Amino acid sequence: MKIAIGCDHGGIVLKPTVKKVLENNGIDIIDMGCEDTKSVDYPDYALTVAEAVSKGEVDRGIILCGTGIGISIAANKVKGVRAAVCHDLFTAQMCAQHNDANILAMGGRVISEELAGQMVQVWLDTPFEGGRHNGRVAKISEIESKYFK
Ligand code: RB5
């Protein structure tokens, strides 16, 4: 599996732990920046990761900003992306199980490094449940097709 990571200066604190968890799982990591705590614009990093997911260049993405909010809003503007901002193990599990989230967003000013690592592991380990959720995810795609050309 190949996973792209992108972050801004507010999320970079979580990146080393996230990368370590991915490495421990034998996942190929594409690090799309940023590289330090210099102030940058989170939509730029959301876009590169979201486009890589949308084009199938990577299987999934992980995006990090101060809250996880801005970077997930931006990523969700890209066709085929279901980016979920999560704050705990339950939401990390459910976004995989019910929403088939192909991008996990987290906030470096919201959660600890330790929790972020645990959330990544849960998100990786939890399969999409399908069943009744297939139709719901398909309805998300229908909305997307209506508004995004
Ligand atoms: C940057 O200061 C901050 O606004 C950003 O990291 C993020 O929290 C936006 O949603």
mmCIF file of C-alpha atoms and ligand atoms in Angstrom:
data_model
loop_
_atom_site.group_PDB
_atom_site.id
_atom_site.type_symbol
_atom_site.label_atom_id
_atom_site.label_comp_id
_atom_site.label_asym_id
_atom_site.label_seq_id
_atom_site.Cartn_x
_atom_site.Cartn_y
_atom_site.Cartn_z
ATOM 1 C CA MET A 1 0.000 0.000 0.000
ATOM 2 C CA LYS A 2 1.109 3.540 -0.779
ATOM 3 C CA ILE A 3 0.054 6.525 1.351
ATOM 4 C CA ALA A 4 0.715 10.231 0.725
ATOM 5 C CA ILE A 5 1.198 12.588 3.677
ATOM 6 C CA GLY A 6 0.777 16.350 3.594
ATOM 7 C CA CYS A 7 0.780 18.900 6.371
ATOM 8 C CA ASP A 8 1.106 22.565 7.215
ATOM 9 C CA HIS A 9 3.101 24.146 10.029
ATOM 10 C CA GLY A 10 0.270 23.468 12.488
ATOM 11 C CA GLY A 11 0.211 19.757 11.750
ATOM 12 C CA ILE A 12 3.863 18.952 11.219
ATOM 13 C CA VAL A 13 4.320 17.974 14.884
ATOM 14 C CA LEU A 14 2.367 14.781 14.182
ATOM 15 C CA LYS A 15 4.253 13.809 11.024
ATOM 16 C CA PRO A 16 7.181 11.831 12.516
ATOM 17 C CA THR A 17 4.861 9.615 14.558
ATOM 18 C CA VAL A 18 2.487 9.101 11.634
ATOM 19 C CA LYS A 19 5.398 8.132 9.383
ATOM 20 C CA LYS A 20 6.759 5.716 11.981
ATOM 21 C CA VAL A 21 3.397 3.925 12.205
ATOM 22 C CA LEU A 22 3.182 3.678 8.413
ATOM 23 C CA GLU A 23 6.753 2.351 8.206
ATOM 24 C CA ASN A 24 5.979 -0.240 10.880
ATOM 25 C CA ASN A 25 3.107 -1.417 8.681
ATOM 26 C CA GLY A 26 5.351 -1.761 5.623
ATOM 27 C CA ILE A 27 3.568 1.052 3.792
ATOM 28 C CA ASP A 28 5.273 3.114 1.073
ATOM 29 C CA ILE A 29 5.180 6.777 2.132
ATOM 30 C CA ILE A 30 5.067 9.722 -0.248
ATOM 31 C CA ASP A 31 5.863 12.799 1.856
ATOM 32 C CA MET A 32 4.408 15.827 0.077
ATOM 33 C CA GLY A 33 5.567 18.399 2.662
ATOM 34 C CA CYS A 34 5.732 20.743 4.385
ATOM 35 C CA GLU A 35 9.196 20.307 5.861
ATOM 36 C CA ASP A 36 9.378 22.716 8.799
ATOM 37 C CA THR A 37 7.346 25.039 11.022
ATOM 38 C CA LYS A 38 7.539 28.040 8.676
ATOM 39 C CA SER A 39 4.010 29.311 8.020
ATOM 40 C CA VAL A 40 2.456 27.864 4.864
ATOM 41 C CA ASP A 41 -1.050 27.606 3.378
ATOM 42 C CA TYR A 42 -2.790 24.312 4.165
ATOM 43 C CA PRO A 43 -4.874 24.217 0.923
ATOM 44 C CA ASP A 44 -1.645 23.740 -1.064
ATOM 45 C CA TYR A 45 -0.811 20.535 0.817
ATOM 46 C CA ALA A 46 -4.417 19.351 0.835
ATOM 47 C CA LEU A 47 -4.481 19.656 -2.943
ATOM 48 C CA THR A 48 -1.319 17.660 -3.652
ATOM 49 C CA VAL A 49 -2.395 14.777 -1.412
ATOM 50 C CA ALA A 50 -6.017 14.847 -2.587
ATOM 51 C CA GLU A 51 -5.015 14.848 -6.260
ATOM 52 C CA ALA A 52 -2.691 11.886 -5.687
ATOM 53 C CA VAL A 53 -5.583 9.976 -4.094
ATOM 54 C CA SER A 54 -8.080 11.080 -6.743
ATOM 55 C CA LYS A 55 -5.786 10.000 -9.605
ATOM 56 C CA GLY A 56 -5.012 6.657 -7.954
ATOM 57 C CA GLU A 57 -1.307 7.474 -7.622
ATOM 58 C CA VAL A 58 -1.588 6.468 -3.961
ATOM 59 C CA ASP A 59 -4.092 4.262 -2.163
ATOM 60 C CA ARG A 60 -4.844 6.713 0.647
ATOM 61 C CA GLY A 61 -3.742 9.983 2.190
ATOM 62 C CA ILE A 62 -3.081 11.500 5.595
ATOM 63 C CA ILE A 63 -3.300 15.275 6.036
ATOM 64 C CA LEU A 64 -2.379 17.332 9.072
ATOM 65 C CA CYS A 65 -2.980 20.964 9.995
ATOM 66 C CA GLY A 66 -3.564 22.769 13.295
ATOM 67 C CA THR A 67 -7.094 21.427 13.679
ATOM 68 C CA GLY A 68 -7.456 19.053 10.727
ATOM 69 C CA ILE A 69 -10.427 21.180 9.689
ATOM 70 C CA GLY A 70 -9.078 23.505 7.004
ATOM 71 C CA ILE A 71 -6.974 20.865 5.315
ATOM 72 C CA SER A 72 -9.900 18.407 5.207
ATOM 73 C CA ILE A 73 -12.307 21.012 3.834
ATOM 74 C CA ALA A 74 -9.834 21.750 1.042
ATOM 75 C CA ALA A 75 -9.146 18.071 0.290
ATOM 76 C CA ASN A 76 -12.871 17.351 0.024
ATOM 77 C CA LYS A 77 -13.107 19.728 -2.951
ATOM 78 C CA VAL A 78 -11.251 17.150 -5.056
ATOM 79 C CA LYS A 79 -13.333 14.536 -6.863
ATOM 80 C CA GLY A 80 -13.350 11.098 -5.307
ATOM 81 C CA VAL A 81 -11.918 12.247 -2.001
ATOM 82 C CA ARG A 82 -13.590 11.396 1.286
ATOM 83 C CA ALA A 83 -11.422 13.152 3.852
ATOM 84 C CA ALA A 84 -12.450 12.720 7.491
ATOM 85 C CA VAL A 85 -11.177 14.897 10.305
ATOM 86 C CA CYS A 86 -10.957 12.698 13.387
ATOM 87 C CA HIS A 87 -10.082 13.356 17.009
ATOM 88 C CA ASP A 88 -10.193 9.983 18.721
ATOM 89 C CA LEU A 89 -10.019 6.246 18.150
ATOM 90 C CA PHE A 90 -13.769 5.911 17.639
ATOM 91 C CA THR A 91 -13.982 8.470 14.840
ATOM 92 C CA ALA A 92 -10.822 7.050 13.218
ATOM 93 C CA GLN A 93 -12.446 3.615 13.212
ATOM 94 C CA MET A 94 -15.851 4.774 12.030
ATOM 95 C CA CYS A 95 -14.568 6.894 9.159
ATOM 96 C CA ALA A 96 -13.062 3.713 7.698
ATOM 97 C CA GLN A 97 -15.880 1.357 8.676
ATOM 98 C CA HIS A 98 -18.883 3.481 7.650
ATOM 99 C CA ASN A 99 -17.573 6.231 5.367
ATOM 100 C CA ASP A 100 -14.744 4.460 3.512
ATOM 101 C CA ALA A 101 -12.647 7.574 4.164
ATOM 102 C CA ASN A 102 -9.688 7.557 1.812
ATOM 103 C CA ILE A 103 -7.987 10.459 3.608
ATOM 104 C CA LEU A 104 -7.514 10.789 7.371
ATOM 105 C CA ALA A 105 -7.147 14.361 8.674
ATOM 106 C CA MET A 106 -5.863 15.210 12.147
ATOM 107 C CA GLY A 107 -4.994 18.349 14.083
ATOM 108 C CA GLY A 108 -1.557 18.900 15.565
ATOM 109 C CA ARG A 109 -3.013 21.423 18.005
ATOM 110 C CA VAL A 110 -5.830 19.097 19.025
ATOM 111 C CA ILE A 111 -4.452 15.621 19.681
ATOM 112 C CA SER A 112 -1.224 14.155 21.039
ATOM 113 C CA GLU A 113 1.404 12.423 18.905
ATOM 114 C CA GLU A 114 0.680 9.178 20.715
ATOM 115 C CA LEU A 115 -3.038 9.336 19.978
ATOM 116 C CA ALA A 116 -2.393 10.271 16.341
ATOM 117 C CA GLY A 117 -0.249 7.160 15.917
ATOM 118 C CA GLN A 118 -2.952 4.973 17.461
ATOM 119 C CA MET A 119 -5.592 6.555 15.235
ATOM 120 C CA VAL A 120 -3.570 5.853 12.110
ATOM 121 C CA GLN A 121 -3.230 2.215 13.166
ATOM 122 C CA VAL A 122 -6.985 1.880 13.771
ATOM 123 C CA TRP A 123 -7.781 3.542 10.442
ATOM 124 C CA LEU A 124 -5.449 1.133 8.648
ATOM 125 C CA ASP A 125 -6.792 -1.918 10.452
ATOM 126 C CA THR A 126 -10.500 -1.189 9.990
ATOM 127 C CA PRO A 127 -12.105 -2.426 6.775
ATOM 128 C CA PHE A 128 -15.052 -0.692 5.103
ATOM 129 C CA GLU A 129 -18.171 -2.512 6.234
ATOM 130 C CA GLY A 130 -20.039 -2.164 2.934
ATOM 131 C CA GLY A 131 -23.638 -3.355 3.134
ATOM 132 C CA ARG A 132 -25.983 -0.474 3.884
ATOM 133 C CA HIS A 133 -23.017 1.907 3.778
ATOM 134 C CA ASN A 134 -22.357 1.208 0.087
ATOM 135 C CA GLY A 135 -25.500 3.056 -0.904
ATOM 136 C CA ARG A 136 -24.720 5.978 1.378
ATOM 137 C CA VAL A 137 -21.210 6.394 0.032
ATOM 138 C CA ALA A 138 -22.641 6.107 -3.499
ATOM 139 C CA LYS A 139 -25.007 8.984 -2.653
ATOM 140 C CA ILE A 140 -22.004 11.097 -1.673
ATOM 141 C CA SER A 141 -20.550 10.380 -5.110
ATOM 142 C CA GLU A 142 -23.872 11.364 -6.719
ATOM 143 C CA ILE A 143 -23.768 14.740 -4.979
ATOM 144 C CA GLU A 144 -20.199 15.162 -6.172
ATOM 145 C CA SER A 145 -21.157 14.337 -9.765
ATOM 146 C CA LYS A 146 -23.953 16.909 -9.610
ATOM 147 C CA TYR A 147 -21.742 19.776 -8.490
ATOM 148 C CA PHE A 148 -18.228 18.893 -9.677
ATOM 149 C CA LYS A 149 -17.535 18.505 -13.366
HETATM 150 C C1 RB5 B 1 -2.728 27.647 10.740
HETATM 151 O O1 RB5 B 1 -2.482 28.628 11.686
HETATM 152 C C2 RB5 B 1 -4.082 26.998 10.977
HETATM 153 O O2 RB5 B 1 -5.094 27.871 10.641
HETATM 154 C C3 RB5 B 1 -4.204 25.710 10.197
HETATM 155 O O3 RB5 B 1 -3.180 24.845 10.567
HETATM 156 C C4 RB5 B 1 -5.484 24.932 10.389
HETATM 157 O O4 RB5 B 1 -5.764 24.749 11.740
HETATM 158 C C5 RB5 B 1 -6.639 25.387 9.619
HETATM 159 O O5 RB5 B 1 -7.721 24.781 9.642
#
